[in-house]
Coordinates of C-alpha atoms in Angstrom, one line a residue:
M1 CA -0.1 0.0 0.0
M2 CA 1.3 3.2 -0.9
V3 CA 1.8 5.8 1.8
A4 CA 0.7 9.2 1.1
F5 CA 3.5 11.8 1.0
K6 CA 3.3 14.2 4.2
P7 CA 6.2 16.9 4.6
A8 CA 7.9 17.5 7.9
G9 CA 7.6 20.6 9.6
R10 CA 10.2 23.1 8.8
I11 CA 11.0 26.9 9.2
Y12 CA 12.4 29.5 6.8
Q13 CA 11.0 27.9 3.7
D14 CA 9.6 29.9 1.0
S15 CA 6.5 29.4 -1.2
V16 CA 5.4 30.3 -4.8
M17 CA 2.0 30.4 -6.3
V18 CA 1.9 28.8 -9.8
E19 CA -1.6 28.4 -11.2
D20 CA -3.2 25.7 -9.3
K21 CA -0.2 24.8 -7.4
I22 CA 1.6 26.1 -4.1
Y23 CA 5.4 25.1 -4.4
F24 CA 7.3 24.8 -1.2
L25 CA 11.2 25.3 -1.3
G26 CA 13.7 24.2 1.1
G27 CA 13.6 25.4 5.1
L28 CA 15.3 24.3 8.1
N29 CA 14.6 20.9 9.5
G30 CA 14.6 20.1 13.2
A31 CA 18.3 19.9 13.3
N32 CA 18.7 23.6 12.0
I33 CA 20.1 22.3 8.6
G34 CA 18.8 23.4 5.4
T35 CA 16.9 21.2 3.1
S36 CA 16.8 20.4 -0.8
D37 CA 13.1 19.7 -0.4
L38 CA 10.8 20.9 -3.3
F39 CA 7.1 19.8 -3.2
Y40 CA 3.7 21.3 -4.0
L41 CA 0.2 21.2 -2.8
D42 CA -2.5 20.7 -5.3
I43 CA -5.5 23.3 -5.0
S44 CA -7.2 22.7 -8.2
S45 CA -9.9 20.0 -6.5
P46 CA -11.6 20.2 -3.2
F47 CA -9.4 19.4 -0.4
S48 CA -9.2 19.4 3.3
S49 CA -6.5 20.7 5.7
V50 CA -6.1 17.5 7.3
N51 CA -6.3 15.3 4.4
L52 CA -4.0 17.4 1.8
K53 CA -2.9 16.6 -1.8
W54 CA 0.9 16.9 -1.6
T55 CA 3.2 15.8 -4.3
D56 CA 6.9 15.4 -3.6
L57 CA 9.5 16.5 -6.3
T58 CA 12.5 16.1 -4.0
S59 CA 13.6 12.7 -5.7
V60 CA 13.3 13.8 -9.2
A61 CA 14.2 17.7 -8.7
P62 CA 16.0 18.5 -5.5
I63 CA 17.0 22.1 -5.0
P64 CA 20.9 22.0 -6.0
V65 CA 21.8 23.3 -2.6
K66 CA 20.4 22.9 0.9
S67 CA 18.4 25.9 1.0
A68 CA 16.8 28.2 3.7
F69 CA 16.3 31.8 4.3
A70 CA 16.2 32.2 0.4
P71 CA 13.5 34.1 -1.5
A72 CA 11.8 32.5 -4.3
C73 CA 9.4 34.1 -6.9
I74 CA 7.8 33.1 -10.3
G75 CA 8.9 34.5 -13.6
G76 CA 10.4 34.0 -16.9
N77 CA 8.6 33.7 -20.3
K78 CA 5.0 32.7 -19.7
N79 CA 5.8 32.6 -15.8
S80 CA 7.1 29.0 -16.5
T81 CA 10.2 29.4 -14.1
I82 CA 10.6 29.6 -10.3
Y83 CA 13.5 31.6 -9.4
L84 CA 15.4 30.9 -6.0
F85 CA 17.7 33.5 -5.1
E86 CA 20.8 31.8 -2.9
H87 CA 23.8 33.1 -1.1
H88 CA 25.8 30.0 -1.9
M89 CA 26.6 28.2 -5.0
T90 CA 27.1 24.5 -3.3
D91 CA 26.3 23.5 0.2
N92 CA 29.6 24.4 1.8
V93 CA 30.9 27.1 -0.4
N94 CA 29.5 30.6 0.0
S95 CA 29.3 32.9 -2.9
T96 CA 30.4 36.6 -3.2
T97 CA 27.2 37.4 -5.2
L98 CA 23.7 36.2 -5.2
V99 CA 23.2 33.0 -6.9
T100 CA 20.3 32.7 -9.1
F101 CA 18.9 29.1 -9.3
A102 CA 16.1 28.4 -11.8
F103 CA 13.5 25.8 -11.9
D104 CA 11.9 24.9 -15.3
I105 CA 8.3 24.0 -14.1
T106 CA 7.6 22.1 -17.5
T107 CA 10.8 20.0 -17.6
Q108 CA 11.0 19.9 -13.7
K109 CA 14.8 20.7 -14.2
W110 CA 17.0 23.1 -11.9
Y111 CA 20.0 25.2 -13.4
V112 CA 22.1 28.1 -12.5
Q113 CA 20.7 30.8 -14.4
S114 CA 23.3 32.8 -16.3
T115 CA 22.7 36.7 -15.7
S116 CA 24.1 40.1 -17.0
G117 CA 24.6 43.4 -15.2
I118 CA 25.1 44.3 -11.7
T119 CA 24.8 41.2 -9.5
P120 CA 23.8 42.0 -6.1
P121 CA 25.8 40.9 -3.0
P122 CA 24.6 37.4 -1.2
R123 CA 21.5 38.4 1.0
Q124 CA 18.7 36.3 2.8
N125 CA 15.9 36.7 5.0
L126 CA 13.8 39.0 2.7
K127 CA 10.9 38.9 0.4
V128 CA 10.8 39.6 -3.4
V129 CA 7.8 40.4 -5.7
V130 CA 7.5 40.5 -9.6
D131 CA 5.7 42.8 -11.6
M132 CA 3.6 42.6 -14.8
N133 CA 6.8 42.9 -17.1
G134 CA 8.6 39.9 -15.3
K135 CA 10.9 42.2 -13.3
I136 CA 11.6 41.0 -9.7
Y137 CA 12.5 43.4 -7.2
I138 CA 14.9 42.6 -4.3
S139 CA 15.2 45.2 -1.6
G140 CA 16.9 44.8 2.0
G141 CA 17.7 41.4 3.3
F142 CA 20.7 40.4 5.7
E143 CA 24.1 40.2 4.1
P144 CA 25.5 37.0 5.8
Y145 CA 29.2 36.3 6.2
I146 CA 30.1 39.5 4.7
T147 CA 28.9 42.7 6.4
L148 CA 26.5 40.5 8.9
K149 CA 24.2 43.5 8.6
S150 CA 20.8 44.2 6.9
S151 CA 20.8 46.1 4.0
N152 CA 18.7 48.9 2.0
S153 CA 20.1 48.3 -1.5
T154 CA 17.5 47.5 -4.2
Y155 CA 18.3 45.4 -7.3
I156 CA 16.0 44.4 -10.1
F157 CA 16.1 41.0 -11.7
N158 CA 14.6 41.3 -15.4
S159 CA 13.5 37.5 -15.8
L160 CA 12.8 37.9 -19.4
S161 CA 16.4 39.1 -20.3
N162 CA 18.2 37.5 -17.3
S163 CA 19.8 40.9 -16.2
W164 CA 20.4 42.9 -13.3
L165 CA 20.1 46.2 -12.6
K166 CA 20.9 48.1 -9.5
G167 CA 18.0 50.3 -8.2
S168 CA 17.9 53.4 -5.9
V169 CA 18.5 52.9 -2.2
A170 CA 15.4 52.4 0.0
P171 CA 15.1 54.9 2.8
L172 CA 15.2 52.1 5.5
I173 CA 17.7 49.4 6.2
R174 CA 15.5 46.2 7.1
S175 CA 15.2 42.3 7.0
A176 CA 12.7 39.7 8.2
N177 CA 9.9 42.0 6.7
T178 CA 7.1 41.1 4.1
A179 CA 6.7 42.4 0.7
T180 CA 3.4 42.7 -1.4
L181 CA 2.6 44.3 -4.8
L182 CA -0.6 46.2 -5.2
P183 CA -2.2 46.5 -8.6
S184 CA -1.6 50.3 -8.5
G185 CA 2.2 49.1 -8.7
H186 CA 3.1 50.2 -5.3
I187 CA 5.4 47.7 -3.3
V188 CA 4.4 47.5 0.4
Y189 CA 6.8 46.3 3.0
I190 CA 5.7 45.7 6.3
G191 CA 7.3 44.9 9.7
G192 CA 10.8 43.6 9.8
T193 CA 14.1 44.5 11.8
H194 CA 16.8 46.8 11.4
D195 CA 19.5 44.3 12.7
F196 CA 17.6 44.3 16.3
P197 CA 15.1 41.4 17.3
N198 CA 12.2 43.4 18.6
G199 CA 10.6 43.9 15.1
T200 CA 8.3 46.6 13.9
T201 CA 4.8 47.5 12.2
L202 CA 6.8 50.0 10.3
I203 CA 5.4 50.2 6.6
L204 CA 7.7 50.8 3.7
D205 CA 5.6 51.5 0.7
Y206 CA 8.0 51.3 -2.4
R207 CA 6.0 53.0 -5.1
L208 CA 7.0 51.9 -8.8
A209 CA 7.2 55.5 -10.3
E210 CA 8.8 58.8 -9.6
I211 CA 8.2 60.0 -5.9
D212 CA 9.1 58.5 -2.5
M213 CA 6.8 59.4 0.5
N214 CA 6.9 58.7 4.0
Q215 CA 3.8 58.9 6.0
T216 CA 2.1 57.4 9.2
A217 CA -0.6 54.5 9.0
T218 CA -3.8 55.4 11.1
G219 CA -6.4 53.2 12.5
A220 CA -5.7 50.5 15.2
T221 CA -2.6 50.0 17.1
I222 CA -0.9 46.9 15.7
G223 CA 2.0 45.3 17.6
T224 CA 5.6 45.2 16.3
R225 CA 6.7 42.0 14.6
L226 CA 9.1 40.3 12.2
S227 CA 9.1 36.7 10.3
H228 CA 5.4 37.1 9.9
S229 CA 3.3 36.9 6.6
A230 CA 1.4 39.1 4.6
V231 CA -1.0 38.6 1.5
L232 CA -3.0 40.8 -0.6
S233 CA -6.8 39.9 -0.3
N234 CA -8.9 39.0 -3.1
D235 CA -10.5 42.6 -3.0
G236 CA -7.0 43.8 -4.5
F237 CA -6.5 46.5 -1.9
T238 CA -6.3 45.0 1.5
I239 CA -3.0 43.6 3.1
I240 CA -3.6 40.7 5.7
I241 CA -0.8 40.1 8.1
Y242 CA -0.5 37.1 10.3
G243 CA 1.7 36.0 13.2
G244 CA 5.5 36.7 13.7
G245 CA 7.6 37.3 16.7
S246 CA 8.6 40.2 18.8
E247 CA 10.7 41.1 21.8
N248 CA 13.6 38.8 20.7
F249 CA 11.0 36.1 19.8
T250 CA 9.9 35.6 23.3
A251 CA 6.5 37.1 22.9
T252 CA 3.7 37.1 20.1
P253 CA 2.6 40.2 18.4
E254 CA -0.9 41.5 19.0
P255 CA -3.0 41.2 17.3
S256 CA -2.1 38.2 15.4
L257 CA -4.4 39.0 12.6
A258 CA -4.5 42.5 11.0
A259 CA -5.6 44.3 8.0
L260 CA -4.1 47.4 6.2
D261 CA -6.4 49.4 4.0
T262 CA -4.4 50.8 1.1
R263 CA -7.4 52.5 -0.7
V264 CA -7.0 55.5 1.9
T265 CA -4.3 57.9 2.4
P266 CA -2.8 57.5 4.8
Y267 CA -3.1 53.8 5.0
R268 CA -5.4 52.3 7.7
W269 CA -4.7 49.3 10.1
S270 CA -7.7 47.3 11.6
K271 CA -7.6 44.4 14.0
I272 CA -9.1 41.1 12.8
S273 CA -11.0 38.8 15.2
S274 CA -11.2 35.5 13.8
T275 CA -13.4 32.4 14.6
G276 CA -13.1 28.7 13.7
T277 CA -12.4 25.3 15.5
F278 CA -9.2 24.8 13.5
S279 CA -7.3 28.0 14.0
P280 CA -3.4 28.1 14.1
P281 CA -1.3 28.4 17.1
P282 CA 1.1 31.5 17.2
L283 CA 3.5 30.9 14.4
A284 CA 6.7 32.6 13.0
Y285 CA 9.0 31.9 10.1
H286 CA 5.9 30.6 8.1
S287 CA 4.6 30.8 4.5
A288 CA 1.2 32.2 3.6
Q289 CA -0.6 32.4 0.1
I290 CA -3.9 33.7 -1.1
V291 CA -6.2 31.4 -3.0
K292 CA -9.5 33.4 -4.1
N293 CA -10.8 34.3 -0.7
F294 CA -8.7 31.9 1.2
M295 CA -5.4 32.7 3.1
I296 CA -3.3 29.4 3.4
V297 CA -0.7 29.3 6.3
A298 CA 1.8 26.5 6.2
F299 CA 4.6 25.4 8.5
G300 CA 6.6 27.7 10.8
A301 CA 7.9 27.8 14.3
L302 CA 5.7 27.3 17.2
F303 CA 5.5 29.3 20.4
T304 CA 6.3 27.6 23.6
T305 CA 6.9 28.8 27.2
N306 CA 10.4 30.1 26.2
G307 CA 9.2 31.6 23.0
F308 CA 9.6 30.5 19.6
N309 CA 11.4 27.3 19.4
L310 CA 13.4 27.0 16.3
T311 CA 14.7 23.4 16.8
T312 CA 12.0 21.1 18.0
G313 CA 8.7 23.4 17.7
S314 CA 8.3 23.3 13.8
N315 CA 4.7 23.1 12.7
D316 CA 3.6 20.6 10.1
N317 CA 0.2 21.5 9.6
V318 CA -1.6 23.7 7.1
Y319 CA -4.3 26.3 8.3
I320 CA -6.9 28.0 5.9
L321 CA -8.7 31.4 6.7
D322 CA -11.7 32.2 4.9
T323 CA -11.1 36.0 4.4
S324 CA -14.7 36.8 3.6
N325 CA -15.8 36.2 7.1
H326 CA -12.6 35.5 8.9
T327 CA -13.3 31.9 9.8
W328 CA -10.7 29.4 10.1
I329 CA -11.8 26.2 8.2
T330 CA -10.6 22.8 7.5
S331 CA -12.0 22.2 4.0
F332 CA -13.5 24.0 1.0
D333 CA -14.1 23.5 -2.7
L334 CA -12.5 25.8 -4.9
T335 CA -14.4 24.8 -8.1
N336 CA -17.5 26.0 -6.5
H337 CA -16.3 29.4 -5.3
N338 CA -17.4 32.3 -7.6
S339 CA -14.7 34.9 -6.5
S340 CA -11.5 35.1 -8.7
N341 CA -7.8 35.9 -7.8
P342 CA -6.9 39.5 -8.4
S343 CA -4.0 38.4 -10.5
S344 CA -6.3 37.2 -13.5
K345 CA -9.5 39.2 -13.3
L346 CA -9.1 42.1 -10.9
H347 CA -9.7 44.8 -13.5
E348 CA -11.8 42.7 -16.1
P349 CA -14.9 44.6 -16.9
Q350 CA -18.1 42.9 -16.2
F351 CA -21.0 43.0 -18.7
N352 CA -24.7 42.5 -17.9
I353 CA -25.6 40.7 -21.4
P354 CA -29.5 40.4 -20.6
L355 CA -29.6 44.1 -19.6
I356 CA -28.0 45.2 -22.7
A357 CA -30.3 43.0 -25.0
S358 CA -33.5 44.5 -23.3
L359 CA -33.0 47.9 -24.4
S360 CA -36.0 49.1 -26.6
S361 CA -35.4 49.7 -30.2
G362 CA -36.4 53.4 -29.9
L363 CA -33.9 54.1 -27.1
F364 CA -31.2 52.2 -29.3
G365 CA -32.0 54.3 -32.3
L366 CA -31.6 57.4 -30.0
I367 CA -28.3 56.4 -28.9
I368 CA -27.2 55.8 -32.7
F369 CA -28.5 59.4 -33.6
A370 CA -26.7 61.2 -30.9
S371 CA -23.6 59.4 -31.6
I372 CA -23.9 60.5 -35.1
L373 CA -24.1 64.0 -34.0
A374 CA -21.4 63.8 -31.6
Y375 CA -19.0 62.4 -34.3
I376 CA -19.9 65.2 -36.9
F377 CA -19.1 67.8 -34.0
Y378 CA -16.0 66.0 -33.2
R379 CA -14.8 65.9 -37.0
K380 CA -15.5 69.8 -37.4
H381 CA -13.8 71.0 -34.4
Y382 CA -10.9 68.6 -33.9
N383 CA -8.1 67.1 -36.3
Y384 CA -6.5 64.5 -34.0
I385 CA -4.4 61.5 -35.2
A386 CA -3.8 59.1 -32.2
T387 CA -0.3 58.1 -31.2
P388 CA 0.0 54.3 -30.8
G389 CA 1.1 53.3 -27.2
T390 CA -1.0 55.9 -25.4
N391 CA -3.4 53.3 -23.8
T392 CA -3.2 53.7 -20.1
G393 CA -5.5 50.9 -19.2
D394 CA -5.4 48.6 -16.3
L395 CA -2.1 46.5 -15.4
N396 CA -2.4 42.9 -15.4
Y397 CA -1.4 42.1 -11.5
I398 CA 0.9 39.5 -10.7
P399 CA 0.5 38.3 -7.1
T400 CA 3.2 38.0 -4.6
P401 CA 4.4 35.1 -2.3
G402 CA 3.0 36.3 1.2
S403 CA 5.3 34.6 3.5
D404 CA 8.5 35.7 5.2
T405 CA 11.7 33.7 5.3
G406 CA 12.9 33.9 8.7
D407 CA 14.5 36.0 11.4
R408 CA 17.6 37.9 12.2
N409 CA 18.7 35.7 15.1
Y410 CA 19.8 32.9 13.2
I411 CA 21.8 33.2 10.1
A412 CA 22.7 29.8 8.8
T413 CA 24.7 28.7 6.0
P414 CA 22.4 25.5 5.1
G415 CA 24.6 22.3 4.9
T416 CA 27.3 23.6 7.0
D417 CA 27.7 23.5 10.7
T418 CA 25.4 25.8 12.2
G419 CA 26.5 25.7 15.9
D420 CA 28.7 28.7 15.7
R421 CA 26.9 30.8 13.4
N422 CA 24.3 32.6 15.8
Y423 CA 24.3 36.3 15.6
I424 CA 22.3 38.8 17.5
A425 CA 23.1 42.4 16.8
T426 CA 23.3 45.0 19.5
S427 CA 22.2 48.6 19.5
G428 CA 24.7 50.8 18.2
T429 CA 26.4 48.3 16.0
N430 CA 25.4 49.7 12.7
D431 CA 27.9 52.0 11.2
R432 CA 26.0 53.1 8.2
D433 CA 25.2 56.6 7.1
H434 CA 22.8 57.4 9.9
E435 CA 22.5 56.5 13.6
F436 CA 19.8 53.9 14.7
D437 CA 19.1 53.0 18.2
G438 CA 17.0 49.8 17.2
T439 CA 13.6 51.3 17.6
L440 CA 11.5 51.7 14.8
V441 CA 8.5 53.9 14.8
P442 CA 5.0 51.9 14.1
G443 CA 3.2 53.1 11.1
V444 CA 5.6 55.1 9.3
I445 CA 5.0 54.5 5.4
T446 CA 7.4 55.3 2.5
E447 CA 6.2 55.1 -1.2
M448 CA 8.1 54.3 -4.2
M449 CA 7.1 53.3 -7.8
A450 CA 9.2 50.6 -9.4
E451 CA 10.4 52.5 -12.3
S452 CA 11.9 55.1 -10.1
I453 CA 13.6 52.3 -8.2
A454 CA 15.8 51.5 -11.2
A455 CA 16.0 54.8 -12.5
R456 CA 18.5 56.6 -10.8
D457 CA 19.8 58.3 -7.3
G458 CA 18.0 61.4 -6.0
A459 CA 14.7 59.9 -5.2
I460 CA 12.5 62.3 -3.1
F461 CA 11.8 61.3 0.4
M462 CA 9.3 63.1 2.5
D463 CA 8.9 62.7 6.3

């Protein structure tokens, strides 16, 4: 009798949504060693959170290195490639630059992607997003075994041309935060740390075009956090954050669930009260993805009396939140769900055909007559030749992986001895271009647009 595959608990993994599958990559096992695991959860048919449809690809397509802390993202031609950005080329050899591993979803083969341009230095413990043009934005993160500090540099990887471009410097240094791309082109970074373990709810809104703005989020008071998760709700404007740790990971942030409304200026926080019998325990270093109206939370570290246990307290369960009513559920049928992902139909116009067909012939004739008059008037007073390319219609939004890949306290080189690699920065150790005392002000927002990230220095910052 064949035994169904069930992945072991893990932390610091990443996940990528590809059509009707959620791929999970790497992560630390109970011995704090990175893994070469690659597997996916099939969400195309009804499933239960206690009887999941896992498929293990590790035996046929293991990650080329033992991976953890590494961000992953979909990209390439027709979104057919998963990119994994690692800080080492082999298990025991660190790299002086970021290594771009690519997984061809069709052939199920891994390879090292050859790239051109300015390759970023190695980094980990960060999240990345991809825009509609296949450009992957990598901002911040922790630089292992070189500076041993978090960064505020930004790099853009064009997954269509396989080229790197260095962007402008972000206004804040951070790692262990989340990154969410909005349909408007704003990349919203929430929480994280500046080499200090307490975390923050600070919001960095990296707008994709010409101006950078700092502002303060309003609404409910949201506890500081890092190594949490964030997903963009099905409505296309609400960011839902969950979990994470605070106070050197000895405490859980309150509330565990919160929503950020990005329709308003400034953005507005609200607390989420959830119900349900299968709600998750406090988690950090987990993954989260949005599937229609459902947030799927997987793996991560469990909270114990001594805080989040990184060695023996890993979670092997999956939890499902119905974001339409904030209820934790055990099963659902996506095939009978009427909502759609913002990535595919957020801006698609909806036409009421029966209503159009019911118009009377008289009204229809009146419309035609008015249209002719308008055209005659237009031709009489204007001589306008359209220029191709002026259409400014909606963007096709590509969703972002919503998980966070870990925390600053433990910087491991997967596959090597991790006993001597614990690193906890202390206040005052940062020798960058401004002083920082380790306290981040909750609610501060910085907006940037992606074109300006890659454009040039001299971005405008407004406090």
